[in-house]
Coordinates of C-alpha atoms in Angstrom, one line a residue:
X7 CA 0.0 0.0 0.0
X8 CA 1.5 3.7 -0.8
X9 CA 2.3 5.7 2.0
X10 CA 0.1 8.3 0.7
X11 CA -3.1 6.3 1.3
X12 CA -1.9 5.3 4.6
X13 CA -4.1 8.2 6.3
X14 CA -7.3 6.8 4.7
X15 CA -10.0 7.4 5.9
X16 CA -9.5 10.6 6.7
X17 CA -9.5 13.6 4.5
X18 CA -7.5 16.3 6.8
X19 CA -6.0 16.9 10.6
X20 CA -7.4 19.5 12.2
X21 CA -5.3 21.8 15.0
X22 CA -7.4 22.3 17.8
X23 CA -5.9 24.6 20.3
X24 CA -7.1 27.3 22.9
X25 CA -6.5 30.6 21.4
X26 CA -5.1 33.7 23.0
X27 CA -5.1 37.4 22.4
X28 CA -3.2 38.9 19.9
X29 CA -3.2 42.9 20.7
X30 CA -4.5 44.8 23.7
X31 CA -8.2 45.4 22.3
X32 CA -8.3 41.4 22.7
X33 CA -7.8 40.9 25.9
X34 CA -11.1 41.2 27.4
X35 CA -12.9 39.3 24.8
X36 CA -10.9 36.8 24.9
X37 CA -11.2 36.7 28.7
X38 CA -15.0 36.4 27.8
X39 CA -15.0 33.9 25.7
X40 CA -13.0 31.8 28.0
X41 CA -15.6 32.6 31.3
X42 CA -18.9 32.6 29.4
X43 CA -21.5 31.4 31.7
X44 CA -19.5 32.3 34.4
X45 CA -20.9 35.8 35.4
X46 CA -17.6 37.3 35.8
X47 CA -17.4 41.1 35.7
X48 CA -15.7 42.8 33.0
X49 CA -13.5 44.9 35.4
X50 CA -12.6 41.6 36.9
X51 CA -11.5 40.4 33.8
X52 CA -9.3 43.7 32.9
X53 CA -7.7 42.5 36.4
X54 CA -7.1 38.5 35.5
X55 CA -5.3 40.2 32.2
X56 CA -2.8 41.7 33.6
X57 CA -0.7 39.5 32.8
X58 CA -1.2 39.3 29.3
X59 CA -0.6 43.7 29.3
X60 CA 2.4 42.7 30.4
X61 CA 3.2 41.5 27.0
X62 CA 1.6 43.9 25.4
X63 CA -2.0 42.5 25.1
X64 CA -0.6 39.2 22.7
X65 CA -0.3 35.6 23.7
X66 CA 2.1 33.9 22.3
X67 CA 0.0 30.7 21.8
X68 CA -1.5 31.7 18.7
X69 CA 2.1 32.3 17.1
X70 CA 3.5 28.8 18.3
X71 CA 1.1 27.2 16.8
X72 CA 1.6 28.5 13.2
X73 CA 4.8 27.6 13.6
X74 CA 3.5 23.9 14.8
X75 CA 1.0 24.2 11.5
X76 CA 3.9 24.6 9.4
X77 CA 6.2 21.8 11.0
X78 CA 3.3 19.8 10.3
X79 CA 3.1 20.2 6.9
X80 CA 6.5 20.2 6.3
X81 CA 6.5 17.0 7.8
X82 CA 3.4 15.5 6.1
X83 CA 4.5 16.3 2.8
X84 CA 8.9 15.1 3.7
X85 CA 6.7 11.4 3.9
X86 CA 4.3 11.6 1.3
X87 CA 1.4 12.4 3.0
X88 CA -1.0 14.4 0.7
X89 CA -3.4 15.9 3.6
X90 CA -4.3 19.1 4.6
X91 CA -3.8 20.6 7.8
X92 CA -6.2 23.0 9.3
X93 CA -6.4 25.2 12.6
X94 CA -8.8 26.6 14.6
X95 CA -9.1 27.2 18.4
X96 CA -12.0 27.1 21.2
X97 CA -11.5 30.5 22.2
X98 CA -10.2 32.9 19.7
X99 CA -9.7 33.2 15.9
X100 CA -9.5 30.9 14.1
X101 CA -12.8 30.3 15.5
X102 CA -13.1 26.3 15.7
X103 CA -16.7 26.8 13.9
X104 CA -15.3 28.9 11.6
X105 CA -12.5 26.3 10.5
X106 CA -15.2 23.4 10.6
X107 CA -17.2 25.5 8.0
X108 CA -14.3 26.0 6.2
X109 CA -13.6 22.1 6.0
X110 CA -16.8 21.2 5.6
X111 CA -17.1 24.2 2.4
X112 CA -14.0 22.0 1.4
X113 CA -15.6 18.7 1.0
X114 CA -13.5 17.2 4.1
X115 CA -16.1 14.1 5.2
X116 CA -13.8 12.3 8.0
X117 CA -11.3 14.6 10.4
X118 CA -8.9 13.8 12.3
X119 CA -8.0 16.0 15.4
X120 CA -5.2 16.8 17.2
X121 CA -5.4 18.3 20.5
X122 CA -2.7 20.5 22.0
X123 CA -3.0 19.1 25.2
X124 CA -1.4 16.0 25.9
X125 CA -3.0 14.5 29.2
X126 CA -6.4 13.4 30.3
X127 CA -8.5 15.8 32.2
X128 CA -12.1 17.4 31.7
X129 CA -10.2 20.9 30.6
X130 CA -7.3 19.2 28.8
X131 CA -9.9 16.9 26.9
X132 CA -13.6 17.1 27.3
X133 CA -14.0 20.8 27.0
X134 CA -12.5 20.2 23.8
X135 CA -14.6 17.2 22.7
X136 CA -17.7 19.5 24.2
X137 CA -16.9 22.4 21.8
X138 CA -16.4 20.3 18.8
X139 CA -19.6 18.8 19.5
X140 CA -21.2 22.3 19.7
X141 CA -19.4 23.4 16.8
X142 CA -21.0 20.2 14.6
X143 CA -24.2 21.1 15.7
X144 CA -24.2 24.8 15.1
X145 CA -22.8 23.7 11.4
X146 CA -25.8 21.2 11.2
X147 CA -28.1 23.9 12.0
X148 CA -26.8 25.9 8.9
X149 CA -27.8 22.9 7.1
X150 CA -24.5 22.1 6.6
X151 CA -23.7 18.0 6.9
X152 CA -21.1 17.8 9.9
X153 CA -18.1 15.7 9.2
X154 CA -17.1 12.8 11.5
X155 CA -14.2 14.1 13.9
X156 CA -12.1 11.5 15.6
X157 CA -9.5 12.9 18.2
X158 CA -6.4 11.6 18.6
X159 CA -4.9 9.9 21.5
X160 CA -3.5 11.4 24.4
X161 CA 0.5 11.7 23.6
X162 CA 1.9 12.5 26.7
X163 CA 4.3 9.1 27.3
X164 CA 5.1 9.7 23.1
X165 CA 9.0 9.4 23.0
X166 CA 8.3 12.3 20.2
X167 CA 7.0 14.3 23.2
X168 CA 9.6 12.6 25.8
X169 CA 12.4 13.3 24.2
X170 CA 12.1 16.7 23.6
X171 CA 11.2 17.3 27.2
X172 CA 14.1 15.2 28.4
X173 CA 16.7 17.6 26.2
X174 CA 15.4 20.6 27.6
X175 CA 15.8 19.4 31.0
X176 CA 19.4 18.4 30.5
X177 CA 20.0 22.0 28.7
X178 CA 18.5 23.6 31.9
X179 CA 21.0 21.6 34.1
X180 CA 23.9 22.3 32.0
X181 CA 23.3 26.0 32.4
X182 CA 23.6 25.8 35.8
X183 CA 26.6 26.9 37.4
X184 CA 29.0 24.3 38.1
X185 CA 28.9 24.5 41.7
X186 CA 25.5 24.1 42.3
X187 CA 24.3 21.8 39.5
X188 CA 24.9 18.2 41.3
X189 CA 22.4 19.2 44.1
X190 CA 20.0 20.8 42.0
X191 CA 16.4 19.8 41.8
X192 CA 14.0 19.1 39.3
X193 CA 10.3 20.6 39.3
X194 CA 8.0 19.4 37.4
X195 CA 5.1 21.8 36.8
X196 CA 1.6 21.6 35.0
X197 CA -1.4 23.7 35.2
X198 CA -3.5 23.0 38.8
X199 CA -6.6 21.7 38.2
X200 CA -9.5 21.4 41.0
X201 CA -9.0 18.2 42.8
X202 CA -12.9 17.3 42.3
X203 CA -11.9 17.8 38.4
X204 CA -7.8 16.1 38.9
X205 CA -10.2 12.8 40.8
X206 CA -12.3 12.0 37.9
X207 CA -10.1 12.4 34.9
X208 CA -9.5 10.2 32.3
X209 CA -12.1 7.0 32.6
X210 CA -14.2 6.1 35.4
X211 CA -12.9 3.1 36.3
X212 CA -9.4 4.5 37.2
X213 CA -11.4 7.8 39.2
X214 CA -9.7 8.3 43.0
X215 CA -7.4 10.7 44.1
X216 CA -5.8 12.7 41.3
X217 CA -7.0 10.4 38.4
X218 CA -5.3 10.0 34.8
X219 CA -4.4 13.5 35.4
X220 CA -2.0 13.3 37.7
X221 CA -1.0 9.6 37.1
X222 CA 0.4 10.3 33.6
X223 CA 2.1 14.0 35.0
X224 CA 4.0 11.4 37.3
X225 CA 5.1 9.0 34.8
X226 CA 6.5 11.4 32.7
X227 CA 8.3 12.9 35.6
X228 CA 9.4 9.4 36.3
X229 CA 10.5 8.5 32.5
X230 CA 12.0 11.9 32.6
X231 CA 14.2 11.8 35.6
X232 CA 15.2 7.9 34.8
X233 CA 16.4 9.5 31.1
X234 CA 18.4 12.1 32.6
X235 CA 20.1 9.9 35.2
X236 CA 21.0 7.1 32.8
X237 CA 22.9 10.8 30.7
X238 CA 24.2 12.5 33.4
X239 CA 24.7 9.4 36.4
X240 CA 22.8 11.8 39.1
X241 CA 19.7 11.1 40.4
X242 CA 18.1 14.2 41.0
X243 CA 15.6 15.1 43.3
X244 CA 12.4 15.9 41.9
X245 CA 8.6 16.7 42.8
X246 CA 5.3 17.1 40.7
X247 CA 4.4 20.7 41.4
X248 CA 1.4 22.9 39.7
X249 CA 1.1 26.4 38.9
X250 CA -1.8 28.7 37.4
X251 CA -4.4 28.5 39.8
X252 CA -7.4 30.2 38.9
X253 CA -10.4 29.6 40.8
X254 CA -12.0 30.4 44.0
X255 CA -9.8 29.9 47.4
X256 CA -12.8 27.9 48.9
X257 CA -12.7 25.5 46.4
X258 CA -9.3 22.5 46.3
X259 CA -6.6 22.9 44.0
X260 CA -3.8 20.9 43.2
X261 CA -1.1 21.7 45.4
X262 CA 1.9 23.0 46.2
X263 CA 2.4 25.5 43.9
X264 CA 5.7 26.1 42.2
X265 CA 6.7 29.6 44.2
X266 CA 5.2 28.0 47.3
X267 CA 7.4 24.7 46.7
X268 CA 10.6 27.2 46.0
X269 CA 10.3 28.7 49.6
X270 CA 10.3 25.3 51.0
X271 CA 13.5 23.8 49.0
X272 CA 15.5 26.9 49.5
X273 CA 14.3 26.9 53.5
X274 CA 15.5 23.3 53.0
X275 CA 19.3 24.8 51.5
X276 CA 18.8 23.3 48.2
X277 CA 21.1 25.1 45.9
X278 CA 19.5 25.3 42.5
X279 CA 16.3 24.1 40.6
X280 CA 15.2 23.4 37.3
X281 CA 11.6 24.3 36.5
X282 CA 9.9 21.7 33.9
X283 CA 6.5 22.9 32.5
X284 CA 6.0 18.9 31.5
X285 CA 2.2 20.0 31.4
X286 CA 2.2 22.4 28.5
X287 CA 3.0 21.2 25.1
X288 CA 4.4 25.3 24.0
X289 CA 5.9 28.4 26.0
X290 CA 2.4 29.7 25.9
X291 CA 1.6 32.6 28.7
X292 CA 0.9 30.7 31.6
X293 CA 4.8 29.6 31.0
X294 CA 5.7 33.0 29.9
X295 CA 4.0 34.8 33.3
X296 CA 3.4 31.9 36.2
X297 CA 7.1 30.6 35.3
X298 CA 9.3 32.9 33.4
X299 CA 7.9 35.9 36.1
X300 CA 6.3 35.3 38.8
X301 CA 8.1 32.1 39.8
X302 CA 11.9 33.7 38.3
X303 CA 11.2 36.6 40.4
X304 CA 10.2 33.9 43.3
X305 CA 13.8 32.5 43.1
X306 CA 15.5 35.9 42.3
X307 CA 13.9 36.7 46.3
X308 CA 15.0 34.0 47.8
X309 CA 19.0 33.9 46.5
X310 CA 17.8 30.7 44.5
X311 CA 19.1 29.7 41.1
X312 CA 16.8 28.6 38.5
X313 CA 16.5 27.4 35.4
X314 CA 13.6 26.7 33.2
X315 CA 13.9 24.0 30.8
X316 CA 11.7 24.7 27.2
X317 CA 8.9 23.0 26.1
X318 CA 8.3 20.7 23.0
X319 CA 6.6 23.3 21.0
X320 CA 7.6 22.9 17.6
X321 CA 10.4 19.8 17.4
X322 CA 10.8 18.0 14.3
X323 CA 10.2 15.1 16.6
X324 CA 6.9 16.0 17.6
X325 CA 5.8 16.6 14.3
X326 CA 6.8 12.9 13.4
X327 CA 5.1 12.1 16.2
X328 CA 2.0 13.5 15.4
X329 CA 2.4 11.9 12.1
X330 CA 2.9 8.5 13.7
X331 CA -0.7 9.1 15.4
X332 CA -2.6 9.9 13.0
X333 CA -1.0 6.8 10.6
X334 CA -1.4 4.7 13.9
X335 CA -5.1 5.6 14.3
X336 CA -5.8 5.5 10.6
X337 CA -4.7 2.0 10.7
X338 CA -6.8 1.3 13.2
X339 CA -10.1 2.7 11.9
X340 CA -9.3 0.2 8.8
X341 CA -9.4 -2.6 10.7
X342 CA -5.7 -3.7 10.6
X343 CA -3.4 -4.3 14.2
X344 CA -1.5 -1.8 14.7
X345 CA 2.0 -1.7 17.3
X346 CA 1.0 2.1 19.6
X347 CA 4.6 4.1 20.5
X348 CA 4.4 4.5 24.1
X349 CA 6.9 4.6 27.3
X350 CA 6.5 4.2 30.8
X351 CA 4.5 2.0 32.8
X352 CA 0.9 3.5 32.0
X353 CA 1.1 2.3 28.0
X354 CA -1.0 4.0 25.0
X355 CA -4.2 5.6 25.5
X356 CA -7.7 5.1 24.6
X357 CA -8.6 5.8 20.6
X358 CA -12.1 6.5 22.3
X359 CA -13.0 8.2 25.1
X360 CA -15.8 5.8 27.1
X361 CA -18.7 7.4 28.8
X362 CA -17.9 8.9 32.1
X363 CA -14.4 10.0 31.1
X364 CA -13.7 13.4 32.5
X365 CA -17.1 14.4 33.0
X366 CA -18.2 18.1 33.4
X367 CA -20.3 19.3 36.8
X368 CA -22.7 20.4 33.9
X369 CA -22.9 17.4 30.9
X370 CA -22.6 18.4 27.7
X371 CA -23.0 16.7 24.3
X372 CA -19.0 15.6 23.6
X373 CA -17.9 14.5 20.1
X374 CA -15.2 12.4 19.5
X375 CA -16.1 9.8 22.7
X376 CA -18.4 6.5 23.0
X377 CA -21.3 8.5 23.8
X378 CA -20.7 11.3 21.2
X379 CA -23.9 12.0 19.0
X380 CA -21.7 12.5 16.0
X381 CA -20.9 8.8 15.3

């Protein structure tokens, strides 16, 4: 069989990402479109953006992933795949709607989607299945056929995602000074979730304390630390930590946060640390602010020396791995056996997300899942 026809059946990958702001006059908005149904005051939501005036009103997320769109491609076409690659996001243009139109207007009949999220959790996964599900139905109420969407798997134990990850942590050691590098340690940092939400991720028979969520955050810490002992013969020191907190102070987060978890290791006299945002597949702004700022200027306070180590972003080596997804799942909707690329002791994900997986306080209608009303 050519390689080309490899990706049947589908027609197109879509990127599915969560937007950002990309000038001042966005931010609000934006900060709308990401609260809607929440109640939240605009002058509260000039507050929450600080951040984001910071850098004058634009998120870099929107930029990382054209860059990711054209890696893509690049890498498509280097291996003879002839199939389009689209992008649209949740909460900012390219609307998601907008880019389903588009591929619908196109004649694309069976998607496949790639998620730039790489765990299991209602935010990281759901939400995104819930507004692809919305997005169908608005199209079908234009009298417009929806396509069939089909995410792909969560990628998080990927070496194409490790081993990116695992350079960058090495690169942050290595720019430590000498003296302090051997007793550095290594934080690994995602976004903090609620714990209600972190307890039923991923599907309902593995729901307890901290769920898929903060199982697969751990093996990849695990993976991670193993990789960097068998380079450098230390074994570091390291902790799962969170960052990003938004929500009400009532309701339980994942904890300790990354500035909170600095104060304690430099009380303790550890001499440097490596911060490694293993939860966020791009140097988006909750990297940019929570780590590069808030958490730098943490360390800078407290005489500590950190380093952050860089995301996977764009690596040729997550493009092929993106690649190898959607050829693996491909296979798989043909019928045929297919070997799944994954490290660690928690193995390759679900191709479908059963009922119950990371379900919402609220349910929603979810494509892309066992239960989704666009078989």
């Amino acid at each position: 069989m050519p390689e080309q026809s490899a990706t049947s059946p589908y027609d197109a990958l879509l990127l599915l990402s969560f937007g950002g702001p990309e000038g001042p006059d966005d931010v609000v908005p934006f900060l709308e479109n990401v609260t809607r149904g929440r109640g939240i005051p605009k002058e509260r939501l000039k507050e929450v953006g600080r951040h984001y005036f910071l850098f004058g009103g634009v998120s870099p997320i929107n930029e990382q992933n054209r860059v990711l769109l054209d890696a893509l491609r690049k890498d498509f076409a280097g291996h003879g795949l002839d199939l389009p690659v689209y992008w649209g996001n949740r909460n900012w243009a390219p609307y998601l709607t907008d880019t389903l139109r588009e591929m619908a207007a196109d004649g694309r009949r069976r998607i496949a989607v790639l998620a730039t999220s790489a765990y299991a959790s209602y935010s990281g996964c759901r939400q995104y299945r819930e507004d692809l599900a919305a997005a169908l139905a608005t199209l079908a109420g234009e009298g417009i056929e929806p396509p069939r969407v089909d995410k792909l798997r969560h990628y998080f134990n990927h070496p194409g995602f490790l081993e990116p990850v695992i350079d960058g942590v090495l690169a942050s050691l290595a720019d430590l000074p000498e003296d302090v590098r051997a007793g550095a340690h290594l934080a690994f940092t995602t976004h903090s979730v609620p714990t209600a939400s972190a307890d039923t991720s991923g599907p309902a028979e593995g729901h307890g304390e901290g769920g898929a969520y903060v199982a697969q955050h751990l093996d990849v810490a695990r993976l991670v630390v193993a990789a960097v002992q068998a380079e450098t013969g230390i074994a570091y020191p390291w902790r799962l930590v969170y960052q990003s907190r938004s929500g009400a102070p009532h309701i339980p987060w994942l904890e300790p946060d990354i500035c909170d978890h600095l104060e304690t290791l430099s009380a303790e006299g550890v001499p440097a640390v490596v911060m490694a945002p293993i939860g966020f597949v791009s140097d988006h702004m909750e990297v940019l602010y929570d780590l590069d700022t808030e958490a730098t200027a943490k360390a800078a306070e407290l005489g500590l020396p950190v380093r952050r180590s860089a995301t996977v972003g764009a690596d040729p080596r997550f493009a092929a791995a993106v690649r190898d997804l959607l050829l693996e799942r491909a296979a798989t909707e043909r019928g045929r056996a297919v070997e799944r690329c994954a490290l660690g002791a928690l193995g390759p994900s679900h191709d479908l997300c059963p009922a119950g997986c990371c379900p919402a306080r609220a349910p929603k209608p979810a494509a892309a899942g066992a239960d989704s009303p666009y078989a």
